[in-house]
Amino acid sequence: MHCHCLINAFDSKAPAKYNEETADTTGKLIIQGTVILQKKKTVSDRLFSSIFRRKKIYVQLVTDPENDLKGKLGRRTYLKEEITKLTGLGDGETAFRVRFNWNEEVALPGALIIRNEHSSEFYLRTVTLEGAPSHGKIHFLCNSWVYPSHCYQKDRVFFSNKTYLPHQTPAPLIKYREEELEILRGKGKENDMLEEWDRVYDYAYYNDLGEPDKGPEHERPIYGGNAEYPYPRRGRTSRPPTKTDLLTESRLPLVKGKDVYIPRDEKFSNTKLADFLGDTVKSLSHGVAGLLDAVVDMTPMEFDSFQDVLDMYEGGIKLPNNPLLGKIREDVPTEFLKSLVRTDGAHFLKYPMPDIIKEDKSAWRTDEEFVREMLAGINPVVISRLEEFPPVSKLDANRYGNQNSSITKECIKQNLHGLTVEEAIQNNRLYILDHHDTVMPFLRQINTETSSKVYATRTLLFLKDDGTLKPLVIELSRPHSKGDQFGAVSELYTPAKDGVEASLWLLAKTYVAVNDSAYHQLISHWLNTHAVIEPFIIATKRRLSILHPVNKLLHPHFRDTMPVNTIARQIALNADGLFEAAVYPRKYVVQWTSSLYKDWVFTDQALPRDLIKSSTYIAIFPEEWQSRIRKALMDTSCS
């Protein structure tokens, strides 16, 4: 059964001129169209061309006759005439000419049907009709994989580019708009194993991070759907449960041919960059990581010296001529990675030299660089203006005891450029990078049950007259040995240039950087960006038709999020994944992010509220920026 989707969509343009080339032998008007598509990578060019010679793919226009609630299907038009000279084609794309009979008695075609009677899928980018009377060029933006017809219960329908709010939708279109949404919601497939050609967007919890079949140490909680471990939802992949725990979804190795289900149109586009990203992640997780364990270092989880770090920039890591390298190299899919994993004794993992150490290899040790990276680096928005002194904790005192800061006025007053602490606060000169409350609740577990040894940190900063920041004091805190209810045990470190004090100050700055990096990667980047946006992608696809203007506005912002999140669950967030190996919470990585998600509020993500929160460090910016930011805050507050 065909879906006849109707749109009367386009503004009038100059009518096309009639000539012999635009009419068939019966005198009916013929309009030409251009179809741009991309073949599946495994299909040869020769076979691809034969598909069209054998009339395996056809297009039908759907028009909107007057006084009729049914769409009228045009004649089948097969793709067979390849256009050899057409600019603007992407990598692997091919253009074909199609011709349609034009019936001037009906309105403009508002949708088209594509039917694929070949055994292989293809990517349909656009269909453009040229010279339509009174309308000129008509454009259909498709951007979708079309599988063989036997994969679908209904033929694929693509709507024109006209958008409608639900109450504006023409009556003949409403039914077919809803049919398309039902397909995307997975109607009739709620309990089915999803296949690669399915276009289902559905919800699931994060129950696929552990592998209980491997033993208790590989078990992980289910995140989402419960008050203990709240979490944003992810896309349903319909894998069967594990043998040990029926509530935990089994995992698939991230190798070619066994990809975890996500709708095909959400997967990485077929470009060199996407191929590189996908293949690189797979190879690093399954080959190169094992290589480092096996042949590089007796302590691969850590650097033995500062020179180990510099070696990555000055010449890479020298690999031995080991038979294991040859086996790993055979499994590496891209030429880029083949050039990394060398078997001829060449270097491995050579990175470009960072600008900061090109001239001075010790420049990263300075206080100026410490604060510059904090502000100009990956996570500046967690810096806030200090509003009360000493800083106070928001943790439950009944459970965690006294967690307020032990920083005193005496330890910072000599570095306030003649100001008192009260004057510095009043003049917006004191700031804080506070990673105390977010870390402390997990610190005892992390330090006793994992290989990590870290502190909760508070760093006070002073805004100098030249507009730069300088560190005043770092507070390192750990849980009390007698129990959490006894509060924090804290030590203070202040800037020093020489001796043991300088080494301790450098170590304290390192602990701050470790906390800041982990918070950025796991909270600011992963949780508050990637994880929270996935349920919005699913909801948009399930509830907002492609005809809805909001859908079109959101689509570019959602691109590639679902495949990135899928890969993250496969190799980064999972038990013994990259995050657990590289970021200090270790096996508590996701549990830590879940604890902070409890305080995530949707309305706080709105721009006006975000600007108001950002105003806590407004004085850090140059003066000419400050007036603009304050005006923006006033405007948003008034509105």
XYZ file of C-alpha atoms in Angstrom:
639
model
C 0.000 0.000 0.000
C 1.374 3.385 -0.943
C 1.470 6.374 1.425
C 0.078 9.377 -0.465
C 1.420 12.416 1.358
C 0.114 15.747 0.185
C 1.600 19.222 0.382
C 0.655 22.327 -1.549
C 3.922 23.934 -0.765
C 5.562 26.425 -3.085
C 5.352 30.069 -4.020
C 4.547 31.012 -7.611
C 7.359 31.732 -10.022
C 7.548 32.582 -13.687
C 5.913 29.844 -15.795
C 8.141 27.640 -17.880
C 8.042 28.141 -21.635
C 6.503 25.367 -23.716
C 8.708 23.827 -26.361
C 9.074 20.515 -28.152
C 11.520 19.137 -25.576
C 9.016 19.635 -22.745
C 6.144 17.723 -24.402
C 5.760 14.035 -25.234
C 4.306 12.693 -28.486
C 0.772 13.104 -27.189
C 1.317 16.774 -26.439
C 1.367 16.328 -22.667
C 3.800 18.508 -20.736
C 6.988 16.818 -19.496
C 9.117 18.220 -16.688
C 12.620 17.047 -15.885
C 14.028 16.165 -12.509
C 17.433 15.481 -10.985
C 17.930 12.775 -8.379
C 21.172 12.792 -6.374
C 22.029 9.692 -4.426
C 24.950 7.777 -3.043
C 25.527 4.075 -3.308
C 26.470 1.794 -0.467
C 30.246 1.654 -0.154
C 30.420 -2.099 -0.794
C 28.545 -1.848 -4.112
C 30.841 -1.515 -7.134
C 30.360 1.327 -9.617
C 29.675 -1.183 -12.384
C 26.953 -2.948 -10.412
C 25.557 0.399 -9.312
C 25.109 1.517 -12.922
C 23.466 -1.783 -13.876
C 20.812 -1.268 -11.210
C 19.402 1.657 -13.123
C 19.667 0.054 -16.539
C 17.470 -2.726 -15.193
C 14.859 -0.318 -13.820
C 15.206 -1.229 -10.158
C 14.447 2.167 -8.586
C 11.494 4.393 -9.404
C 9.954 7.677 -8.271
C 6.295 8.652 -8.175
C 4.993 12.144 -7.589
C 2.049 12.700 -5.265
C -0.175 15.632 -6.162
C -3.130 17.306 -4.526
C -6.176 17.358 -6.820
C -8.785 19.967 -6.115
C -11.827 18.912 -4.066
C -10.316 15.521 -3.292
C -8.860 14.255 -0.030
C -6.792 11.609 -1.785
C -3.432 12.188 -3.370
C -3.075 11.361 -7.002
C -0.084 9.196 -7.876
C 1.825 9.996 -11.007
C 3.300 7.406 -13.314
C 6.350 5.462 -12.187
C 9.533 7.090 -13.404
C 12.643 4.903 -13.292
C 16.160 6.180 -12.718
C 18.272 5.194 -15.685
C 19.963 8.208 -17.301
C 23.103 9.195 -15.411
C 24.187 12.843 -15.499
C 27.931 12.865 -16.049
C 28.463 16.618 -15.759
C 26.958 18.145 -12.633
C 28.733 20.372 -10.160
C 28.299 20.171 -6.406
C 28.289 16.396 -6.047
C 29.792 15.009 -2.851
C 32.157 12.100 -2.466
C 30.587 8.958 -3.964
C 27.426 10.729 -5.151
C 25.797 10.200 -8.532
C 23.095 12.233 -10.296
C 20.334 10.811 -12.483
C 17.819 12.422 -14.806
C 14.135 11.606 -14.483
C 11.148 12.862 -16.508
C 7.586 13.239 -15.307
C 4.297 13.819 -17.101
C 2.857 17.071 -15.820
C -0.883 17.310 -15.276
C -1.872 20.953 -15.163
C -5.321 20.054 -13.828
C -3.960 19.236 -10.377
C -2.005 21.239 -7.852
C 1.715 21.133 -7.325
C 3.226 17.800 -6.180
C 3.790 17.943 -2.423
C 5.505 14.600 -1.838
C 7.112 11.738 -3.683
C 7.415 8.007 -3.273
C 10.735 6.185 -3.724
C 10.702 2.440 -4.177
C 13.914 0.410 -4.189
C 13.523 -2.991 -5.852
C 17.232 -3.769 -5.766
C 18.897 -5.849 -3.050
C 21.114 -3.055 -1.716
C 20.326 0.234 0.022
C 21.326 3.688 -1.208
C 21.435 7.192 0.277
C 18.948 9.612 -1.282
C 20.106 13.195 -0.892
C 17.817 15.362 -3.056
C 15.199 15.285 -5.776
C 14.752 18.487 -7.771
C 12.029 19.175 -10.336
C 12.878 21.817 -12.900
C 10.608 23.973 -15.027
C 7.281 23.226 -13.343
C 4.671 25.566 -14.871
C 4.007 28.583 -12.651
C 6.415 27.284 -10.043
C 9.871 26.898 -11.587
C 12.184 24.695 -9.500
C 10.727 22.373 -6.840
C 13.125 20.910 -4.289
C 12.853 17.843 -2.036
C 15.578 17.511 0.616
C 15.619 13.813 1.531
C 18.914 12.914 3.276
C 17.952 9.349 4.074
C 18.965 5.763 3.420
C 16.440 3.830 1.344
C 16.519 0.054 1.817
C 15.011 -2.591 -0.475
C 11.217 -2.478 -0.563
C 10.824 -5.847 1.184
C 12.300 -4.253 4.357
C 9.369 -1.867 4.688
C 5.689 -2.385 5.356
C 5.020 0.851 3.475
C 6.919 2.595 0.709
C 9.251 5.435 1.621
C 7.626 8.847 1.304
C 9.532 12.128 1.246
C 7.795 15.419 1.887
C 8.517 18.710 0.227
C 10.409 21.406 2.088
C 7.323 23.339 3.116
C 6.761 23.379 6.892
C 3.462 23.408 8.780
C 2.468 23.735 12.388
C -0.034 20.994 13.270
C -3.103 23.253 13.085
C -1.963 24.572 9.692
C -1.535 21.169 8.097
C -3.821 20.627 5.095
C -6.495 18.028 5.836
C -5.306 15.507 3.181
C -1.839 15.556 4.743
C -2.726 14.940 8.389
C -3.303 11.197 8.024
C -0.026 10.545 6.237
C 1.940 12.793 8.527
C 0.717 10.661 11.443
C 1.534 7.425 9.599
C 5.138 8.568 9.236
C 5.342 9.387 12.946
C 3.923 5.974 13.839
C 6.744 4.358 11.867
C 9.325 6.449 13.730
C 7.721 5.568 17.079
C 8.054 1.879 16.254
C 4.372 1.007 16.230
C 4.126 -2.762 16.057
C 7.844 -3.204 16.840
C 7.755 -2.534 20.582
C 9.117 -5.998 21.416
C 10.965 -6.778 18.199
C 14.688 -6.943 17.591
C 15.440 -3.807 15.616
C 17.217 -4.208 12.290
C 19.504 -1.734 10.552
C 16.761 -0.633 8.115
C 14.270 0.141 10.885
C 13.689 3.809 11.565
C 12.530 3.451 15.154
C 13.264 6.053 17.820
C 12.446 4.684 21.252
C 13.690 5.078 24.823
C 15.812 2.865 27.071
C 17.762 3.220 30.302
C 21.535 2.997 30.654
C 21.450 -0.717 31.419
C 24.177 -1.694 28.968
C 27.354 -0.521 30.723
C 28.098 -3.648 32.756
C 28.936 -7.193 31.719
C 27.774 -9.346 34.653
C 28.440 -12.554 32.706
C 32.156 -11.825 33.174
C 31.894 -11.692 36.955
C 30.847 -9.378 39.823
C 33.673 -6.890 39.158
C 32.116 -6.157 35.756
C 28.642 -5.434 37.125
C 27.380 -1.845 36.950
C 24.109 -0.281 38.174
C 21.215 0.539 35.863
C 21.170 4.301 35.414
C 17.802 5.938 34.855
C 14.291 4.990 35.869
C 15.005 4.983 39.608
C 15.534 7.543 42.341
C 18.910 6.164 43.415
C 20.564 6.506 40.008
C 18.659 9.053 37.894
C 19.911 9.548 34.344
C 18.777 10.822 30.935
C 17.358 8.141 28.688
C 19.098 6.760 25.616
C 17.910 5.237 22.359
C 16.551 1.686 22.452
C 18.825 -0.857 20.785
C 16.756 -4.016 21.510
C 19.703 -6.288 22.294
C 18.841 -9.382 24.360
C 19.594 -9.451 28.104
C 22.680 -11.009 29.628
C 22.510 -14.551 30.970
C 23.376 -13.526 34.518
C 21.079 -10.501 34.859
C 17.924 -10.252 32.768
C 17.686 -6.494 33.478
C 21.106 -5.804 31.942
C 21.276 -5.556 28.176
C 23.970 -7.605 26.487
C 26.750 -5.869 24.639
C 28.134 -6.185 21.117
C 31.774 -5.703 20.147
C 32.233 -2.469 18.247
C 33.442 -4.099 15.045
C 32.244 -3.951 11.493
C 29.147 -6.039 10.851
C 27.983 -6.017 14.478
C 27.095 -2.398 15.072
C 24.711 -1.483 17.867
C 21.351 -0.392 16.471
C 20.605 3.253 15.946
C 18.462 4.530 13.058
C 20.611 4.428 9.931
C 20.025 8.100 9.184
C 21.557 8.971 12.569
C 24.820 7.184 11.863
C 27.933 9.046 10.797
C 27.725 10.416 7.276
C 29.743 8.598 4.680
C 32.702 10.968 4.644
C 36.383 10.521 5.210
C 36.170 12.342 8.514
C 33.361 10.174 9.820
C 35.083 7.016 8.615
C 38.244 8.102 10.333
C 36.464 8.877 13.590
C 34.529 5.630 13.643
C 37.435 3.392 12.657
C 39.867 5.188 14.922
C 37.710 4.783 18.002
C 37.113 1.116 17.253
C 40.780 0.425 16.629
C 42.065 2.317 19.642
C 39.647 0.553 21.932
C 40.277 -2.978 20.706
C 43.802 -2.959 19.314
C 46.030 -0.088 20.255
C 45.021 -0.062 23.929
C 46.071 -3.677 24.176
C 49.245 -2.876 22.291
C 50.260 -0.299 24.898
C 49.674 -2.810 27.683
C 51.650 -5.496 25.897
C 54.747 -3.862 24.476
C 55.188 -0.238 25.473
C 55.637 0.054 29.195
C 55.601 -1.931 32.392
C 53.333 0.780 33.878
C 51.081 1.755 30.940
C 48.486 3.461 33.137
C 50.865 6.225 34.174
C 53.852 8.284 33.073
C 57.115 7.386 34.782
C 58.624 10.843 34.360
C 58.067 14.259 32.769
C 60.349 13.101 29.975
C 57.781 10.421 29.078
C 55.334 13.230 28.361
C 57.817 15.233 26.321
C 58.721 12.140 24.294
C 55.246 12.166 22.755
C 56.044 15.572 21.228
C 59.745 15.218 20.553
C 59.778 11.879 18.783
C 56.901 9.677 19.800
C 57.187 6.335 21.539
C 59.732 3.899 20.162
C 58.081 0.525 19.533
C 60.036 -2.730 19.522
C 60.025 -5.013 16.509
C 57.480 -7.390 18.014
C 55.431 -10.046 16.132
C 52.379 -8.870 18.079
C 52.580 -5.550 16.245
C 52.160 -7.227 12.900
C 49.006 -9.013 14.035
C 47.495 -5.814 15.442
C 48.410 -3.858 12.326
C 46.531 -6.353 10.131
C 43.346 -5.591 12.065
C 43.686 -1.811 11.838
C 41.221 -0.575 9.177
C 42.522 2.810 8.062
C 45.720 3.925 6.393
C 46.052 6.667 8.979
C 46.283 4.163 11.809
C 48.483 1.847 9.774
C 50.960 4.714 9.636
C 50.827 4.942 13.446
C 51.268 1.262 14.226
C 54.558 0.717 12.446
C 56.455 -2.575 12.291
C 59.751 -1.167 11.038
C 60.949 0.285 14.334
C 59.546 3.750 13.610
C 57.978 5.883 16.338
C 54.401 5.670 17.513
C 52.062 8.366 18.892
C 54.033 11.447 17.935
C 51.971 14.560 18.631
C 52.516 18.178 17.523
C 54.435 20.279 20.031
C 52.113 22.509 22.109
C 52.825 26.210 21.736
C 53.207 26.663 25.481
C 56.332 24.466 25.638
C 57.886 25.266 22.280
C 60.015 28.033 23.800
C 60.103 26.894 27.424
C 59.482 23.307 28.465
C 58.814 24.433 32.036
C 56.305 27.187 31.212
C 53.356 24.987 32.239
C 54.601 25.068 35.836
C 54.014 28.803 36.299
C 51.073 30.287 38.190
C 50.269 32.470 35.193
C 49.856 29.457 32.923
C 47.937 27.535 35.593
C 45.273 30.247 35.730
C 45.365 31.026 32.003
C 44.526 27.419 31.170
C 41.803 27.431 33.827
C 40.146 30.466 32.255
C 40.944 30.060 28.555
C 40.813 26.285 28.541
C 38.142 23.632 28.552
C 35.946 24.497 31.522
C 35.919 28.215 32.459
C 32.210 28.475 33.300
C 32.656 26.693 36.638
C 34.661 29.659 37.932
C 32.380 31.860 40.012
C 32.568 35.126 41.907
C 33.196 34.631 45.604
C 30.177 35.970 47.473
C 30.966 35.020 51.066
C 34.112 34.295 53.018
C 35.173 31.746 53.949
C 33.474 29.571 51.311
C 30.709 27.372 52.678
C 29.552 23.904 51.724
C 26.054 22.916 50.664
C 26.533 19.277 51.649
C 24.240 17.845 54.327
C 26.000 18.524 57.642
C 24.156 15.642 59.346
C 25.747 13.210 56.914
C 29.069 14.834 56.059
C 29.772 16.979 59.112
C 31.499 20.346 58.734
C 32.581 20.733 55.115
C 33.026 24.523 55.162
C 36.337 25.924 54.008
C 39.259 26.320 56.388
C 40.760 29.210 54.368
C 41.531 32.195 56.582
C 41.995 35.887 55.853
C 45.560 35.725 57.135
C 46.713 33.335 54.412
C 45.557 35.572 51.530
C 45.538 39.189 52.767
C 49.154 39.882 51.755
C 48.297 39.138 48.076
C 45.177 41.336 47.739
C 47.045 44.434 46.514
C 46.217 46.430 49.632
C 42.533 45.483 49.750
C 40.801 43.789 52.624
C 38.931 40.573 51.958
C 35.622 42.430 52.324
C 36.729 45.118 49.840
C 37.938 42.520 47.344
C 34.575 40.725 47.481
C 32.622 43.978 47.179
C 34.705 45.054 44.172
C 34.327 41.694 42.394
C 38.015 40.901 42.749
C 37.778 37.460 44.413
C 36.810 34.294 42.503
C 36.704 30.611 43.267
C 37.084 27.354 41.359
C 35.161 25.079 43.692
C 35.396 21.315 43.203
C 34.748 20.468 46.845
C 31.078 19.525 47.144
C 30.994 17.647 43.830
C 33.932 15.405 44.732
C 33.749 14.884 48.508
C 30.727 12.493 48.627
C 32.633 9.959 46.483
C 36.131 10.621 47.733
C 36.285 7.878 50.376
C 35.137 5.217 47.894
C 37.472 6.458 45.172
C 40.557 6.610 47.403
C 39.985 3.264 49.121
C 38.456 1.102 46.372
C 40.330 2.282 43.277
C 43.912 3.054 42.308
C 43.213 6.813 42.404
C 44.339 9.059 45.236
C 42.755 12.511 44.913
C 41.465 15.424 46.965
C 38.440 17.672 46.874
C 39.712 21.153 45.989
C 38.890 24.820 46.389
C 41.021 27.435 44.605
C 40.745 31.147 45.390
C 41.723 33.603 42.640
C 42.347 37.356 42.640
C 41.539 39.641 39.701
C 44.529 41.927 39.179
C 44.472 45.464 37.795
C 45.694 44.247 34.398
C 42.640 41.992 33.999
C 44.426 38.692 34.680
C 43.877 36.280 37.531
C 46.390 34.979 40.029
C 45.965 32.080 42.465
C 45.868 32.952 46.170
C 45.425 29.630 47.921
C 44.478 26.020 47.218
C 42.578 23.957 49.782
C 42.950 20.187 49.520
C 40.379 18.188 51.499
C 39.855 14.516 52.268
C 37.307 12.598 54.380
C 37.960 12.183 58.094
C 39.494 8.843 58.999
C 36.822 8.269 61.697
C 33.903 8.704 59.289
C 32.070 11.141 57.053
C 30.113 12.675 59.934
C 33.342 14.091 61.362
C 33.721 16.459 58.419
C 36.650 17.186 56.131
C 40.371 17.168 56.874
C 41.849 20.070 54.925
C 45.271 21.515 54.201
C 46.103 24.917 52.679
C 48.823 25.628 50.116
C 49.942 29.058 48.930
C 52.204 30.101 46.040
C 55.908 29.401 46.528
C 58.916 29.741 44.255
C 61.602 27.583 45.868
C 62.261 24.529 47.973
C 59.842 21.933 49.261
C 57.046 24.519 49.408
C 57.333 25.082 45.639
C 57.048 21.347 44.960
C 54.018 21.053 47.232
C 52.425 24.069 45.535
C 52.979 22.468 42.109
C 51.429 19.236 43.376
C 48.416 21.121 44.743
C 47.884 22.802 41.360
C 48.036 19.367 39.744
C 45.229 18.084 41.972
C 43.142 21.109 40.958
C 43.796 20.409 37.274
C 42.828 16.750 37.729
C 39.485 17.746 39.268
C 38.816 20.408 36.647
C 39.612 18.064 33.772
C 37.393 15.283 35.149
C 34.498 17.668 35.781
C 34.769 19.013 32.245
C 34.941 15.617 30.568
C 32.295 13.802 32.619
C 29.888 16.566 33.669
C 30.132 19.645 31.436
C 30.897 17.676 28.279
C 29.342 14.235 28.625
C 26.432 14.587 31.061
C 25.276 18.161 30.478
C 25.774 18.055 26.710
C 25.759 14.606 25.124
C 23.651 12.631 27.588
C 20.921 15.179 28.299
C 20.335 15.980 24.617
C 19.689 12.392 23.438
C 16.134 12.112 24.874
C 15.307 15.412 23.163
C 16.464 13.958 19.846
C 14.260 10.912 20.353
C 11.271 13.015 21.416
C 11.671 15.318 18.412
C 11.677 12.414 15.971
C 8.721 10.725 17.654
C 6.497 13.778 18.118
C 7.487 16.488 15.658
C 6.974 15.633 12.009
C 9.641 16.531 9.482
C 7.041 19.069 8.335
C 7.214 20.852 11.683
C 9.392 24.006 11.588
C 10.915 23.247 14.996
C 12.087 19.867 13.711
C 13.960 21.550 10.875
C 15.479 24.112 13.242
C 16.716 21.482 15.689
C 17.982 18.920 13.191
C 21.440 20.473 12.521
C 22.103 20.702 16.266
C 21.337 17.010 16.800
C 23.596 15.711 14.062
C 25.988 12.879 15.048
C 24.963 12.942 18.720
C 23.372 9.488 18.823
C 26.296 7.664 17.173
C 28.798 9.454 19.411
C 26.770 8.497 22.487
C 26.516 4.912 21.279
C 30.276 4.674 20.875
C 30.720 6.269 24.308
C 28.586 3.542 25.902
C 30.548 0.895 24.054
C 34.101 1.911 24.893
C 34.192 4.878 27.295
C 31.413 4.667 29.915
C 31.302 0.891 30.159
C 32.921 -1.304 32.775
C 36.704 -1.152 32.269
C 36.152 1.404 29.504
C 38.319 4.351 28.608
C 36.784 6.670 31.219
C 37.230 4.156 34.012
C 40.821 3.661 32.923
C 41.744 7.320 32.457
C 39.554 9.481 34.753
C 40.020 9.331 38.525
C 36.518 8.204 39.654
C 37.356 4.904 37.905
C 34.474 2.445 38.355
C 32.391 5.257 39.883
C 32.545 7.384 36.728
C 28.876 7.092 35.764
C 27.686 6.895 39.368
C 29.365 10.261 39.977
C 27.641 11.834 36.975
C 24.316 10.354 38.118
C 24.673 11.983 41.551
C 25.138 15.381 39.899
C 22.271 14.808 37.474
C 19.957 14.836 40.498
C 20.450 18.609 40.627
C 20.016 19.173 36.877
C 17.000 21.404 36.176
C 15.690 21.805 32.645
C 14.601 25.438 32.994
C 18.038 26.430 34.287
C 19.451 25.644 30.845
C 17.551 28.562 29.258
C 19.757 31.349 27.942
C 18.576 34.119 30.335
C 19.204 31.988 33.418
C 22.506 30.804 32.043
C 23.560 34.410 31.495
C 22.596 35.285 35.039
C 24.704 32.415 36.347
C 27.536 33.566 34.102
C 27.366 37.040 35.651
C 29.172 35.656 38.696
C 32.422 35.948 36.799
C 31.555 38.877 34.524
C 34.357 41.048 35.906
C 36.919 38.645 34.453
C 36.143 39.896 30.958
C 37.656 43.057 29.409
C 35.807 46.261 30.254
C 34.398 46.712 26.739
C 32.768 43.259 27.034
C 31.355 43.826 30.501
C 28.941 46.579 29.433
C 27.582 44.384 26.632
C 27.074 41.434 28.956
C 25.342 43.555 31.595
C 23.034 45.029 28.947
C 22.170 41.519 27.738
C 21.377 40.487 31.305
C 19.104 43.483 31.782
C 17.325 42.844 28.498
C 16.681 39.187 29.277
C 15.555 39.977 32.829
C 13.056 42.586 31.557
C 11.674 40.231 28.940
